[in-house]
C-alpha atoms as one frame of an Amber mdcrd trajectory, in Angstrom:
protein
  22.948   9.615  43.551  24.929   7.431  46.180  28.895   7.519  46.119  29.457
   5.200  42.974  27.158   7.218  41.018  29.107  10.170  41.656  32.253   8.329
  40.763  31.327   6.410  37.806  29.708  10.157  36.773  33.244  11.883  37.274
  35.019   9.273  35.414  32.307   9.387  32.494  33.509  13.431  32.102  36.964
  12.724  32.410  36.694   9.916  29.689  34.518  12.171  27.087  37.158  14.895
  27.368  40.344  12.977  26.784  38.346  11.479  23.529  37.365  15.465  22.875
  41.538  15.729  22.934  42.283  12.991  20.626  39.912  14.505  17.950  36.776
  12.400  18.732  34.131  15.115  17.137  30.806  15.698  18.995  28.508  13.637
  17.299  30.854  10.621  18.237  30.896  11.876  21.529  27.260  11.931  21.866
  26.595   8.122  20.752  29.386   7.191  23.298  27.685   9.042  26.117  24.442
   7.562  24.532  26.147   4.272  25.136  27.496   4.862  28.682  24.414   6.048
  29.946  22.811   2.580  29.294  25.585   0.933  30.891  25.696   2.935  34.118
  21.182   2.243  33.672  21.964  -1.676  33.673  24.359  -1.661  36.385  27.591
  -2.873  34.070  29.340  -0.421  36.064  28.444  -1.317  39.634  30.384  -4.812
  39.499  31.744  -5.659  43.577  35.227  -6.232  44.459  36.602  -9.940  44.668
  39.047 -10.964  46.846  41.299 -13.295  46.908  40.941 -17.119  48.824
């Protein structure tokens, strides 16, 4: 797992446990994870940096 795996990982846990502290239960929790997962599989997450002309 390179560097932006790691990250996007990291911010995945610290996402599900905020939810977990707003009341989300666990089977809600597990579809989002469910729907993370494919995200971070198809590369949503890996978008580059643009900068300005």
């Amino acid at each position: 797992m390179d560097a932006k795996g790691i990250i996007n990982y990291y911010g995945i846990l610290r996402i599900l446990k905020a939810l977990e502290g707003h009341g989300f239960t666990q089977k809600e929790l597990k579809r989002i994870t469910a729907h993370l997962e494919l995200e971070v599989e198809r590369g949503l997450f890996c978008s580059q940096s643009k900068q300005a002309a």
